[in-house]
Amino acid sequence: MLYLTNDIGLLPFFLPLGLIGFYRYLWYAVKLLAWAVYRPVHPSSNPTYDSKTDVTIIVPTIDAGEEFRIAARSWLACNPKEIIIVTETKMRKPLQSLADDIDPDKIRVLTVPRANKRLQMVEGINATNTEIIVFADDDAIWKPTMLDYILACFEDLKMGGVGTSQTVHAVNPNGHQTVWEVLAGFRLTIRNIEIAASTHIDGGVCCLSGRTAAYRSLILKDPAFQYGFTNDLWLGKYPLNSGDDKYLTRWMVSHGWNTHIQVTPEAELSSTFKDNWRFLKQVLRWTRNTWRSDFRSLFIERHIWRRYPYVAFTMVDKLFNPFTLLVGPILVIVFSTQQARNAGDTNPPLPGWNIAISYIVWLLLTRAIKLLPHFFKRPQDIIWVPAWLVFNYYFAVMKIYALFTLHEVGWGTRAGVATGLAADIAKEKKDPSDTTRSSDTFIEMSHLEGDADYNERPYPHHRLSMALSEDEDLFSAEEWQSSRRTTRPESIDLGFDSRLFPYMSESSRPRTSIYDSWTS
């Protein structure tokens, strides 16, 4: 620790800047610089994809509140081909009534036996016939330009998943945000900076947030993906329902697909957060999901180290973050109790009140500086910086608690959400009165065997059907369109893990060790 004294002509006060603090501020400065130079992908004048024909929005939900009505109208303003609402059987009538009230021609309601987000997502996936699928939370409010900016990223033929920046939509109709919502806004500001920085530096991202994320349908319709997605266990015995966005992001990384985050006002979504203490339960669930996913990415799958080293380093940094944060006050206390031993004529010991006030002011100042991008938009939130400081230390303790309770896999903020494996719930008999056209979400192992798994599925992936030689790089869709190819090759070579998509018979099957273990 360092502190300035009057022996160099300055008023005596405590400056709590040590090696750990210097590292953390330098690391954040790197993120800020990358965020400042980041640029989003802008829509093409001649786009390959059209939202009216190529996009289906899938919304897994068990609610039918007013936020849903607002969000649905914002999705329709983006002109998707279809919106599929997937809910549990007992919620079908209220959601069907809501869908009929908004737009019965474009909104379809499907059901699963019991609420399970992953099962609901797969049910929606198998009911689509568009090339792009966008998952959205039932309270995610979009800008009218959202899909245009999302689809712009898919001009890159190796682009597998696209996410967006986020902000808080107040629960109060008057726009007033509680301290809990302000804290959520602070978190999103930091997140928007971090994902823009990682996207700019190495193209990776820790997580394509499930509030809104778009994927190529061919990836999600892969039987290997659906089997793993609906049979996901932590430590081989704890079924995971939440954390779906983490799983999807890891799948993109491990299977050679690119990802991108559009951090721009045109692609910024607004989402509601808990406006009371239950927000802390949300944070706890997200924190557990982050621990589990980061452990898998860094130490089990390990693809992240090679493809996105900067993102891997940020994951490692976050592993130690709660411990280094809590060490700070301990070191300050140690300094204040031992400074008398090192006191001399030119460096008298500082009084305790001086050290305490200096330390608190320093913490408030540094955190306010980190949140400057937020205060440019909402200057009134600056009064909540002290609450943000308290939350930071609470969150550090929570992260450590979450680390030792990773076996807790419940949703936490929603009652009635099934906690079993999605694949097991899919086997339950559906409501016979539900005649809505749906699809079989039970992924049997036989679906993974032979050539029929790809050749007999009606994938509309003609734009992706191209093969490249080993020494040829993927080119943009515009270059492809301008080229004069007269024949349609049977697949796209991803180049990363020797997989060909979508139709090259046996070659199209995932060649991974885990796939071999499933089908052996």
Short mmCIF file of C-alpha atoms in Angstrom, two decimals:
data_model
loop_
_atom_site.label_atom_id
_atom_site.label_comp_id
_atom_site.label_asym_id
_atom_site.label_seq_id
_atom_site.Cartn_x
_atom_site.Cartn_y
_atom_site.Cartn_z
CA MET A 1 0.00 0.00 0.00
CA LEU A 2 1.05 3.60 -0.61
CA TYR A 3 0.08 6.83 1.14
CA LEU A 4 1.10 10.44 0.75
CA THR A 5 2.33 12.48 3.75
CA ASN A 6 3.18 16.10 4.41
CA ASP A 7 6.89 15.39 4.23
CA ILE A 8 6.59 15.86 0.46
CA GLY A 9 4.48 18.99 0.78
CA LEU A 10 1.03 17.42 0.58
CA LEU A 11 -1.79 17.06 3.09
CA PRO A 12 -1.58 13.69 4.80
CA PHE A 13 -4.04 11.10 3.54
CA PHE A 14 -4.12 7.42 2.78
CA LEU A 15 -3.83 6.21 -0.83
CA PRO A 16 -4.87 2.53 -0.92
CA LEU A 17 -3.10 1.64 -4.14
CA GLY A 18 -1.10 -1.59 -4.17
CA LEU A 19 -0.04 -4.12 -6.77
CA ILE A 20 -3.45 -5.82 -6.86
CA GLY A 21 -5.26 -2.51 -7.27
CA PHE A 22 -2.83 -1.32 -9.94
CA TYR A 23 -3.40 -4.52 -11.91
CA ARG A 24 -7.17 -4.26 -11.67
CA TYR A 25 -7.30 -0.61 -12.82
CA LEU A 26 -4.86 -1.29 -15.65
CA TRP A 27 -6.94 -4.29 -16.76
CA TYR A 28 -10.10 -2.18 -16.77
CA ALA A 29 -8.32 0.54 -18.75
CA VAL A 30 -7.54 -2.07 -21.43
CA LYS A 31 -11.24 -2.99 -21.56
CA LEU A 32 -12.27 0.65 -21.83
CA LEU A 33 -9.84 1.24 -24.68
CA ALA A 34 -11.07 -1.81 -26.60
CA TRP A 35 -14.70 -0.76 -25.96
CA ALA A 36 -13.95 2.73 -27.29
CA VAL A 37 -12.56 1.46 -30.59
CA TYR A 38 -15.12 -1.34 -31.04
CA ARG A 39 -17.43 -0.96 -34.03
CA PRO A 40 -20.62 -2.97 -34.69
CA VAL A 41 -21.45 -4.75 -37.94
CA HIS A 42 -23.83 -2.65 -40.02
CA PRO A 43 -26.56 -4.07 -42.25
CA SER A 44 -25.67 -4.64 -45.88
CA SER A 45 -27.43 -2.79 -48.68
CA ASN A 46 -28.09 -6.19 -50.27
CA PRO A 47 -28.55 -8.54 -47.29
CA THR A 48 -28.51 -12.30 -47.64
CA TYR A 49 -31.18 -12.81 -45.01
CA ASP A 50 -34.59 -11.19 -44.71
CA SER A 51 -36.35 -11.28 -41.36
CA LYS A 52 -39.74 -11.76 -43.02
CA THR A 53 -38.70 -15.10 -44.50
CA ASP A 54 -35.63 -16.25 -42.58
CA VAL A 55 -36.26 -15.57 -38.88
CA THR A 56 -38.32 -17.35 -36.26
CA ILE A 57 -38.42 -15.99 -32.72
CA ILE A 58 -38.76 -18.62 -29.98
CA VAL A 59 -39.93 -17.50 -26.55
CA PRO A 60 -39.93 -20.07 -23.72
CA THR A 61 -42.15 -18.73 -20.95
CA ILE A 62 -44.61 -19.53 -18.18
CA ASP A 63 -45.89 -15.95 -17.79
CA ALA A 64 -48.53 -13.90 -19.54
CA GLY A 65 -48.01 -10.47 -17.99
CA GLU A 66 -48.13 -6.99 -19.41
CA GLU A 67 -44.38 -7.02 -20.07
CA PHE A 68 -44.97 -9.90 -22.46
CA ARG A 69 -47.52 -7.89 -24.41
CA ILE A 70 -45.11 -4.96 -24.76
CA ALA A 71 -42.23 -7.24 -25.75
CA ALA A 72 -44.31 -9.15 -28.33
CA ARG A 73 -45.31 -5.96 -30.09
CA SER A 74 -41.66 -4.90 -30.25
CA TRP A 75 -40.74 -8.27 -31.84
CA LEU A 76 -43.50 -7.92 -34.42
CA ALA A 77 -42.18 -4.48 -35.31
CA CYS A 78 -39.00 -6.23 -36.52
CA ASN A 79 -41.05 -8.27 -39.05
CA PRO A 80 -40.06 -11.86 -38.25
CA LYS A 81 -41.64 -14.70 -40.20
CA GLU A 82 -43.10 -16.22 -37.04
CA ILE A 83 -43.06 -16.06 -33.24
CA ILE A 84 -43.34 -19.35 -31.38
CA ILE A 85 -44.33 -19.22 -27.72
CA VAL A 86 -43.52 -22.40 -25.82
CA THR A 87 -45.10 -22.86 -22.41
CA GLU A 88 -46.29 -25.61 -20.09
CA THR A 89 -49.63 -27.25 -20.74
CA LYS A 90 -51.57 -25.50 -17.97
CA MET A 91 -50.56 -22.06 -19.30
CA ARG A 92 -51.64 -22.69 -22.87
CA LYS A 93 -55.06 -21.04 -22.69
CA PRO A 94 -53.99 -17.66 -21.21
CA LEU A 95 -51.01 -17.44 -23.56
CA GLN A 96 -53.08 -18.47 -26.58
CA SER A 97 -55.60 -15.79 -25.67
CA LEU A 98 -52.79 -13.25 -25.39
CA ALA A 99 -51.31 -14.34 -28.72
CA ASP A 100 -54.70 -14.12 -30.45
CA ASP A 101 -55.15 -10.63 -29.05
CA ILE A 102 -51.78 -9.44 -30.37
CA ASP A 103 -51.38 -11.18 -33.75
CA PRO A 104 -52.89 -14.66 -34.28
CA ASP A 105 -51.39 -14.95 -37.75
CA LYS A 106 -47.78 -14.61 -36.66
CA ILE A 107 -47.77 -15.94 -33.09
CA ARG A 108 -48.10 -19.66 -32.44
CA VAL A 109 -48.30 -21.31 -29.01
CA LEU A 110 -46.80 -24.74 -28.29
CA THR A 111 -46.70 -26.64 -25.02
CA VAL A 112 -44.58 -29.11 -23.09
CA PRO A 113 -45.77 -31.29 -20.18
CA ARG A 114 -44.01 -29.25 -17.50
CA ALA A 115 -42.07 -26.01 -17.40
CA ASN A 116 -38.44 -26.63 -18.32
CA LYS A 117 -36.67 -23.97 -20.32
CA ARG A 118 -34.35 -26.28 -22.24
CA LEU A 119 -37.20 -28.58 -23.17
CA GLN A 120 -39.28 -25.59 -24.26
CA MET A 121 -36.42 -24.32 -26.41
CA VAL A 122 -35.98 -27.67 -28.17
CA GLU A 123 -39.73 -27.91 -28.73
CA GLY A 124 -39.60 -24.56 -30.48
CA ILE A 125 -36.47 -25.42 -32.45
CA ASN A 126 -38.05 -28.52 -33.95
CA ALA A 127 -41.15 -26.58 -34.99
CA THR A 128 -39.24 -24.01 -37.08
CA ASN A 129 -38.50 -23.96 -40.80
CA THR A 130 -36.40 -20.80 -41.07
CA GLU A 131 -32.64 -20.49 -41.35
CA ILE A 132 -32.18 -18.24 -38.31
CA ILE A 133 -33.65 -18.82 -34.85
CA VAL A 134 -33.73 -16.03 -32.28
CA PHE A 135 -34.35 -16.86 -28.63
CA ALA A 136 -35.89 -14.08 -26.57
CA ASP A 137 -37.00 -13.71 -22.98
CA ASP A 138 -40.66 -12.89 -22.52
CA ASP A 139 -39.76 -9.40 -21.22
CA ALA A 140 -37.06 -8.53 -23.79
CA ILE A 141 -38.11 -5.34 -25.56
CA TRP A 142 -36.44 -4.72 -28.92
CA LYS A 143 -35.67 -1.75 -31.10
CA PRO A 144 -37.29 -1.92 -34.58
CA THR A 145 -33.80 -2.30 -36.07
CA MET A 146 -32.85 -5.28 -33.89
CA LEU A 147 -33.17 -8.05 -36.48
CA ASP A 148 -31.51 -6.00 -39.21
CA TYR A 149 -28.37 -5.67 -37.09
CA ILE A 150 -28.47 -9.28 -35.92
CA LEU A 151 -28.83 -10.64 -39.47
CA ALA A 152 -25.95 -8.45 -40.65
CA CYS A 153 -23.54 -10.62 -38.69
CA PHE A 154 -24.69 -13.78 -40.47
CA GLU A 155 -23.23 -12.50 -43.73
CA ASP A 156 -20.17 -14.27 -42.34
CA LEU A 157 -20.87 -17.88 -43.28
CA LYS A 158 -19.01 -19.15 -40.22
CA MET A 159 -21.09 -17.01 -37.86
CA GLY A 160 -23.01 -19.32 -35.54
CA GLY A 161 -24.39 -17.09 -32.79
CA VAL A 162 -25.06 -13.37 -32.31
CA GLY A 163 -25.88 -11.49 -29.10
CA THR A 164 -26.79 -7.91 -28.25
CA SER A 165 -26.18 -5.19 -25.70
CA GLN A 166 -28.73 -4.65 -22.93
CA THR A 167 -30.27 -2.06 -20.66
CA VAL A 168 -32.89 -2.00 -17.90
CA HIS A 169 -36.59 -1.47 -18.53
CA ALA A 170 -38.25 -0.22 -15.35
CA VAL A 171 -41.04 -2.34 -13.87
CA ASN A 172 -42.79 0.86 -12.75
CA PRO A 173 -44.89 2.26 -15.63
CA ASN A 174 -43.67 5.74 -14.71
CA GLY A 175 -40.09 4.74 -15.44
CA HIS A 176 -38.87 5.00 -11.85
CA GLN A 177 -36.20 2.43 -11.01
CA THR A 178 -35.67 1.01 -7.56
CA VAL A 179 -32.17 0.60 -6.15
CA TRP A 180 -32.27 -3.05 -7.25
CA GLU A 181 -32.98 -2.09 -10.84
CA VAL A 182 -30.24 0.54 -10.74
CA LEU A 183 -27.79 -2.09 -9.52
CA ALA A 184 -28.88 -4.30 -12.43
CA GLY A 185 -28.25 -1.34 -14.75
CA PHE A 186 -24.76 -0.89 -13.33
CA ARG A 187 -24.05 -4.57 -13.97
CA LEU A 188 -25.27 -4.31 -17.55
CA THR A 189 -23.09 -1.24 -18.19
CA ILE A 190 -20.01 -3.14 -17.05
CA ARG A 191 -21.12 -6.16 -19.10
CA ASN A 192 -21.67 -4.11 -22.27
CA ILE A 193 -18.14 -2.74 -21.96
CA GLU A 194 -16.64 -6.19 -21.36
CA ILE A 195 -18.41 -7.95 -24.25
CA ALA A 196 -17.59 -5.14 -26.67
CA ALA A 197 -13.95 -5.34 -25.58
CA SER A 198 -13.71 -9.12 -25.96
CA THR A 199 -15.50 -9.03 -29.33
CA HIS A 200 -13.05 -6.43 -30.59
CA ILE A 201 -9.90 -8.06 -29.19
CA ASP A 202 -10.33 -11.69 -30.21
CA GLY A 203 -13.93 -12.10 -31.37
CA GLY A 204 -15.00 -14.19 -28.38
CA VAL A 205 -17.51 -13.71 -25.61
CA CYS A 206 -18.08 -15.37 -22.25
CA CYS A 207 -21.80 -15.79 -22.88
CA LEU A 208 -24.36 -15.01 -25.55
CA SER A 209 -27.05 -13.88 -23.12
CA GLY A 210 -30.32 -15.78 -23.34
CA ARG A 211 -32.34 -12.57 -23.11
CA THR A 212 -31.86 -12.32 -26.87
CA ALA A 213 -29.50 -14.40 -29.01
CA ALA A 214 -29.67 -15.63 -32.60
CA TYR A 215 -28.32 -18.90 -34.03
CA ARG A 216 -28.26 -20.77 -37.30
CA SER A 217 -31.02 -23.38 -37.32
CA LEU A 218 -28.74 -26.12 -38.65
CA ILE A 219 -26.70 -25.93 -35.44
CA LEU A 220 -29.70 -26.21 -33.15
CA LYS A 221 -31.36 -28.99 -35.16
CA ASP A 222 -28.25 -31.15 -34.87
CA PRO A 223 -29.38 -34.27 -32.92
CA ALA A 224 -26.05 -34.36 -31.10
CA PHE A 225 -26.64 -30.82 -29.84
CA GLN A 226 -30.20 -31.52 -28.75
CA TYR A 227 -29.21 -34.68 -26.93
CA GLY A 228 -26.44 -32.97 -25.00
CA PHE A 229 -28.57 -29.88 -24.35
CA THR A 230 -31.44 -31.87 -22.82
CA ASN A 231 -29.23 -34.31 -20.91
CA ASP A 232 -26.87 -31.79 -19.32
CA LEU A 233 -25.67 -32.85 -15.85
CA TRP A 234 -23.35 -31.11 -13.42
CA LEU A 235 -20.87 -33.59 -11.92
CA GLY A 236 -22.80 -36.34 -13.66
CA LYS A 237 -25.84 -36.19 -11.37
CA TYR A 238 -27.33 -32.70 -11.03
CA PRO A 239 -29.66 -31.88 -13.97
CA LEU A 240 -29.25 -28.37 -15.35
CA ASN A 241 -32.25 -26.38 -16.51
CA SER A 242 -30.92 -22.82 -16.38
CA GLY A 243 -27.57 -21.96 -17.92
CA ASP A 244 -28.90 -22.70 -21.41
CA ASP A 245 -27.15 -19.65 -22.85
CA LYS A 246 -23.83 -20.77 -21.38
CA TYR A 247 -24.25 -24.20 -22.97
CA LEU A 248 -25.07 -22.68 -26.34
CA THR A 249 -22.04 -20.38 -26.20
CA ARG A 250 -19.71 -23.24 -25.33
CA TRP A 251 -21.18 -25.29 -28.20
CA MET A 252 -20.34 -22.49 -30.65
CA VAL A 253 -16.76 -22.40 -29.38
CA SER A 254 -16.21 -26.17 -29.35
CA HIS A 255 -17.73 -26.73 -32.79
CA GLY A 256 -15.85 -24.07 -34.70
CA TRP A 257 -18.59 -21.46 -35.14
CA ASN A 258 -17.90 -17.75 -34.74
CA THR A 259 -19.81 -15.53 -32.33
CA HIS A 260 -20.40 -11.79 -32.27
CA ILE A 261 -21.99 -9.21 -30.00
CA GLN A 262 -23.72 -6.17 -31.47
CA VAL A 263 -23.08 -3.37 -28.97
CA THR A 264 -24.96 -0.50 -30.55
CA PRO A 265 -28.15 1.46 -29.78
CA GLU A 266 -29.85 -0.05 -32.84
CA ALA A 267 -29.47 -3.55 -31.38
CA GLU A 268 -29.94 -2.79 -27.70
CA LEU A 269 -32.68 -4.62 -25.86
CA SER A 270 -34.48 -3.49 -22.72
CA SER A 271 -35.35 -6.07 -20.09
CA THR A 272 -37.07 -5.98 -16.71
CA PHE A 273 -35.33 -7.14 -13.54
CA LYS A 274 -36.64 -7.90 -10.10
CA ASP A 275 -37.35 -4.57 -8.41
CA ASN A 276 -36.91 -5.96 -4.89
CA TRP A 277 -34.52 -8.11 -2.90
CA ARG A 278 -35.39 -11.11 -5.09
CA PHE A 279 -32.94 -9.61 -7.57
CA LEU A 280 -30.24 -11.14 -5.36
CA LYS A 281 -31.70 -14.59 -6.05
CA GLN A 282 -31.40 -13.93 -9.76
CA VAL A 283 -27.77 -12.93 -9.31
CA LEU A 284 -27.08 -16.07 -7.28
CA ARG A 285 -28.48 -18.30 -10.05
CA TRP A 286 -26.44 -16.47 -12.71
CA THR A 287 -23.32 -16.72 -10.56
CA ARG A 288 -23.66 -20.49 -10.14
CA ASN A 289 -24.17 -20.87 -13.88
CA THR A 290 -21.04 -18.81 -14.52
CA TRP A 291 -18.92 -20.91 -12.16
CA ARG A 292 -20.09 -24.16 -13.77
CA SER A 293 -19.68 -22.96 -17.33
CA ASP A 294 -16.29 -21.32 -16.79
CA PHE A 295 -14.93 -24.45 -15.12
CA ARG A 296 -16.07 -26.50 -18.10
CA SER A 297 -14.69 -24.03 -20.64
CA LEU A 298 -11.30 -23.65 -18.96
CA PHE A 299 -10.54 -27.08 -17.56
CA ILE A 300 -12.73 -29.69 -19.28
CA GLU A 301 -13.43 -28.61 -22.86
CA ARG A 302 -10.45 -26.19 -23.09
CA HIS A 303 -11.24 -25.02 -26.66
CA ILE A 304 -11.49 -21.47 -25.33
CA TRP A 305 -7.73 -21.26 -24.70
CA ARG A 306 -6.93 -21.76 -28.38
CA ARG A 307 -9.79 -19.92 -30.02
CA TYR A 308 -10.30 -16.98 -27.67
CA PRO A 309 -7.31 -16.52 -25.33
CA TYR A 310 -8.45 -13.08 -24.18
CA VAL A 311 -11.83 -14.45 -23.12
CA ALA A 312 -10.07 -17.35 -21.36
CA PHE A 313 -7.95 -14.87 -19.42
CA THR A 314 -11.03 -12.87 -18.38
CA MET A 315 -12.58 -16.10 -17.08
CA VAL A 316 -9.48 -16.83 -15.02
CA ASP A 317 -9.49 -13.26 -13.75
CA LYS A 318 -13.09 -13.61 -12.60
CA LEU A 319 -12.24 -16.79 -10.71
CA PHE A 320 -9.92 -14.83 -8.42
CA ASN A 321 -11.87 -11.56 -8.41
CA PRO A 322 -13.94 -12.16 -5.23
CA PHE A 323 -10.87 -13.18 -3.26
CA THR A 324 -8.76 -10.20 -4.34
CA LEU A 325 -11.65 -7.83 -3.60
CA LEU A 326 -12.06 -9.13 -0.06
CA VAL A 327 -8.29 -9.02 0.56
CA GLY A 328 -8.32 -5.23 0.12
CA PRO A 329 -10.03 -4.28 3.41
CA ILE A 330 -7.95 -6.88 5.25
CA LEU A 331 -4.70 -5.33 4.00
CA VAL A 332 -5.91 -1.87 4.97
CA ILE A 333 -6.66 -3.05 8.51
CA VAL A 334 -3.25 -4.69 8.73
CA PHE A 335 -1.59 -1.49 7.52
CA SER A 336 -3.44 0.71 10.03
CA THR A 337 -2.48 -1.54 12.95
CA GLN A 338 1.19 -1.89 12.00
CA GLN A 339 2.05 1.56 10.69
CA ALA A 340 3.19 2.75 14.14
CA ARG A 341 6.08 0.28 13.99
CA ASN A 342 7.45 1.94 10.86
CA ALA A 343 6.74 5.51 11.91
CA GLY A 344 9.55 8.05 11.93
CA ASP A 345 10.16 11.76 12.10
CA THR A 346 9.20 12.25 8.48
CA ASN A 347 6.36 9.71 8.28
CA PRO A 348 4.21 9.87 11.42
CA PRO A 349 1.36 7.35 11.66
CA LEU A 350 -1.93 8.41 10.12
CA PRO A 351 -4.98 8.54 12.40
CA GLY A 352 -7.53 5.75 12.01
CA TRP A 353 -10.30 8.09 10.85
CA ASN A 354 -8.00 9.40 8.11
CA ILE A 355 -7.33 5.91 6.81
CA ALA A 356 -11.00 4.89 6.96
CA ILE A 357 -12.32 7.98 5.17
CA SER A 358 -9.55 7.95 2.57
CA TYR A 359 -10.20 4.30 1.80
CA ILE A 360 -13.98 4.72 1.42
CA VAL A 361 -13.60 7.84 -0.74
CA TRP A 362 -11.09 6.02 -2.94
CA LEU A 363 -13.44 3.06 -3.43
CA LEU A 364 -16.39 5.31 -4.27
CA LEU A 365 -14.33 7.39 -6.68
CA THR A 366 -12.89 4.45 -8.59
CA ARG A 367 -16.27 2.76 -8.93
CA ALA A 368 -17.91 5.97 -10.10
CA ILE A 369 -15.23 6.33 -12.79
CA LYS A 370 -15.92 2.79 -14.01
CA LEU A 371 -19.60 3.66 -14.34
CA LEU A 372 -19.14 6.93 -16.26
CA PRO A 373 -20.71 5.47 -19.45
CA HIS A 374 -23.82 4.71 -17.38
CA PHE A 375 -23.97 8.18 -15.83
CA PHE A 376 -23.84 9.81 -19.26
CA LYS A 377 -27.23 8.18 -19.90
CA ARG A 378 -28.69 8.27 -16.38
CA PRO A 379 -26.87 10.90 -14.26
CA GLN A 380 -29.51 10.59 -11.52
CA ASP A 381 -28.16 7.13 -10.65
CA ILE A 382 -24.93 8.55 -9.24
CA ILE A 383 -26.54 8.72 -5.80
CA TRP A 384 -26.54 4.92 -5.74
CA VAL A 385 -22.76 4.53 -6.01
CA PRO A 386 -22.52 3.80 -2.23
CA ALA A 387 -25.11 1.02 -2.69
CA TRP A 388 -23.06 -0.30 -5.61
CA LEU A 389 -19.97 -0.39 -3.40
CA VAL A 390 -21.82 -2.38 -0.72
CA PHE A 391 -23.22 -4.69 -3.40
CA ASN A 392 -19.71 -5.34 -4.76
CA TYR A 393 -18.57 -6.74 -1.43
CA TYR A 394 -21.80 -8.64 -0.95
CA PHE A 395 -21.39 -10.08 -4.43
CA ALA A 396 -17.84 -11.19 -3.64
CA VAL A 397 -19.12 -13.15 -0.64
CA MET A 398 -22.01 -14.48 -2.74
CA LYS A 399 -19.61 -15.75 -5.42
CA ILE A 400 -17.69 -17.73 -2.83
CA TYR A 401 -20.95 -19.09 -1.41
CA ALA A 402 -22.11 -20.00 -4.93
CA LEU A 403 -18.83 -21.82 -5.52
CA PHE A 404 -19.57 -24.18 -2.65
CA THR A 405 -23.25 -24.66 -3.59
CA LEU A 406 -22.96 -25.52 -7.29
CA HIS A 407 -25.10 -28.60 -6.65
CA GLU A 408 -28.08 -26.26 -6.16
CA VAL A 409 -29.65 -26.23 -9.61
CA GLY A 410 -33.12 -24.80 -8.92
CA TRP A 411 -34.36 -21.70 -10.72
CA GLY A 412 -34.63 -19.72 -7.50
CA THR A 413 -37.07 -17.01 -8.59
CA ARG A 414 -39.84 -18.99 -10.30
CA ALA A 415 -42.05 -21.55 -8.62
CA GLY A 416 -43.22 -24.57 -10.55
CA VAL A 417 -40.21 -24.87 -12.85
CA ALA A 418 -39.28 -28.54 -13.22
CA THR A 419 -35.80 -29.42 -12.01
CA GLY A 420 -35.34 -32.78 -13.74
CA LEU A 421 -33.61 -33.46 -17.02
CA ALA A 422 -35.36 -31.92 -19.98
CA ALA A 423 -35.05 -35.21 -21.85
CA ASP A 424 -36.87 -37.06 -19.06
CA ILE A 425 -39.69 -34.52 -18.91
CA ALA A 426 -40.09 -34.79 -22.69
CA LYS A 427 -41.09 -38.43 -22.26
CA GLU A 428 -44.15 -37.49 -20.20
CA LYS A 429 -47.47 -37.67 -21.99
CA LYS A 430 -48.71 -34.36 -23.31
CA ASP A 431 -52.19 -33.00 -22.75
CA PRO A 432 -54.45 -34.87 -25.25
CA SER A 433 -56.61 -31.77 -25.63
CA ASP A 434 -53.62 -29.82 -26.97
CA THR A 435 -53.92 -30.20 -30.75
CA THR A 436 -51.43 -27.45 -31.56
CA ARG A 437 -48.95 -28.59 -34.19
CA SER A 438 -45.76 -29.41 -32.40
CA SER A 439 -42.80 -31.71 -32.68
CA ASP A 440 -41.25 -34.62 -30.86
CA THR A 441 -38.60 -33.25 -28.54
CA PHE A 442 -37.50 -36.62 -27.20
CA ILE A 443 -34.01 -37.18 -28.58
CA GLU A 444 -33.51 -40.92 -28.90
CA MET A 445 -30.07 -42.38 -29.45
CA SER A 446 -31.21 -44.00 -32.70
CA HIS A 447 -31.53 -40.50 -34.16
CA LEU A 448 -27.77 -40.19 -33.94
CA GLU A 449 -27.02 -43.31 -35.93
CA GLY A 450 -26.67 -43.71 -39.67
CA ASP A 451 -27.17 -41.17 -42.42
CA ALA A 452 -30.89 -40.54 -41.93
CA ASP A 453 -30.32 -38.04 -39.13
CA TYR A 454 -29.30 -35.38 -41.64
CA ASN A 455 -30.50 -36.60 -45.01
CA GLU A 456 -34.15 -36.93 -43.94
CA ARG A 457 -34.43 -33.60 -42.05
CA PRO A 458 -35.89 -30.73 -44.08
CA TYR A 459 -33.21 -28.14 -43.35
CA PRO A 460 -33.59 -24.98 -45.41
CA HIS A 461 -29.85 -24.31 -45.56
CA HIS A 462 -29.33 -23.77 -49.25
CA ARG A 463 -27.38 -20.58 -48.63
CA LEU A 464 -24.90 -22.44 -46.48
CA SER A 465 -24.50 -25.37 -48.85
CA MET A 466 -20.99 -24.86 -50.13
CA ALA A 467 -17.73 -26.77 -49.89
CA LEU A 468 -14.25 -25.29 -49.74
CA SER A 469 -10.91 -26.90 -50.46
CA GLU A 470 -8.47 -27.36 -47.61
CA ASP A 471 -6.42 -24.32 -48.59
CA GLU A 472 -9.40 -22.04 -49.26
CA ASP A 473 -10.84 -19.61 -46.72
CA LEU A 474 -14.51 -18.89 -46.21
CA PHE A 475 -15.60 -15.74 -47.98
CA SER A 476 -18.48 -13.38 -47.41
CA ALA A 477 -22.00 -14.01 -48.66
CA GLU A 478 -21.73 -11.06 -51.05
CA GLU A 479 -18.59 -12.53 -52.62
CA TRP A 480 -20.31 -15.88 -52.87
CA GLN A 481 -23.37 -14.35 -54.51
CA SER A 482 -21.19 -12.53 -57.03
CA SER A 483 -19.23 -15.68 -57.86
CA ARG A 484 -20.54 -17.74 -60.79
CA ARG A 485 -20.88 -21.18 -59.28
CA THR A 486 -23.13 -23.32 -61.44
CA THR A 487 -23.37 -26.37 -59.15
CA ARG A 488 -24.50 -26.60 -55.57
CA PRO A 489 -21.97 -28.48 -53.42
CA GLU A 490 -23.30 -30.59 -50.63
CA SER A 491 -21.79 -29.00 -47.52
CA ILE A 492 -19.95 -26.20 -45.78
CA ASP A 493 -16.49 -26.94 -44.42
CA LEU A 494 -16.18 -25.40 -40.96
CA GLY A 495 -12.46 -26.01 -40.98
CA PHE A 496 -12.11 -26.17 -37.19
CA ASP A 497 -13.14 -29.66 -36.15
CA SER A 498 -13.28 -31.55 -39.46
CA ARG A 499 -17.08 -31.37 -39.63
CA LEU A 500 -19.01 -30.77 -42.85
CA PHE A 501 -22.50 -29.27 -42.67
CA PRO A 502 -25.19 -30.02 -43.39
CA TYR A 503 -25.61 -33.00 -45.76
CA MET A 504 -22.37 -34.82 -46.46
CA SER A 505 -23.71 -38.20 -45.29
CA GLU A 506 -21.32 -39.78 -42.80
CA SER A 507 -19.00 -36.79 -43.03
CA SER A 508 -21.72 -34.57 -41.63
CA ARG A 509 -21.78 -36.41 -38.34
CA PRO A 510 -19.98 -34.71 -35.43
CA ARG A 511 -16.53 -36.22 -35.05
CA THR A 512 -15.94 -35.71 -31.35
CA SER A 513 -15.01 -38.10 -28.61
CA ILE A 514 -18.20 -37.42 -26.66
CA TYR A 515 -20.28 -38.16 -29.76
CA ASP A 516 -18.47 -41.47 -30.20
CA SER A 517 -19.18 -42.35 -26.56
CA TRP A 518 -22.90 -41.60 -27.04
CA THR A 519 -23.25 -43.83 -30.08
CA SER A 520 -20.93 -46.65 -29.02
#
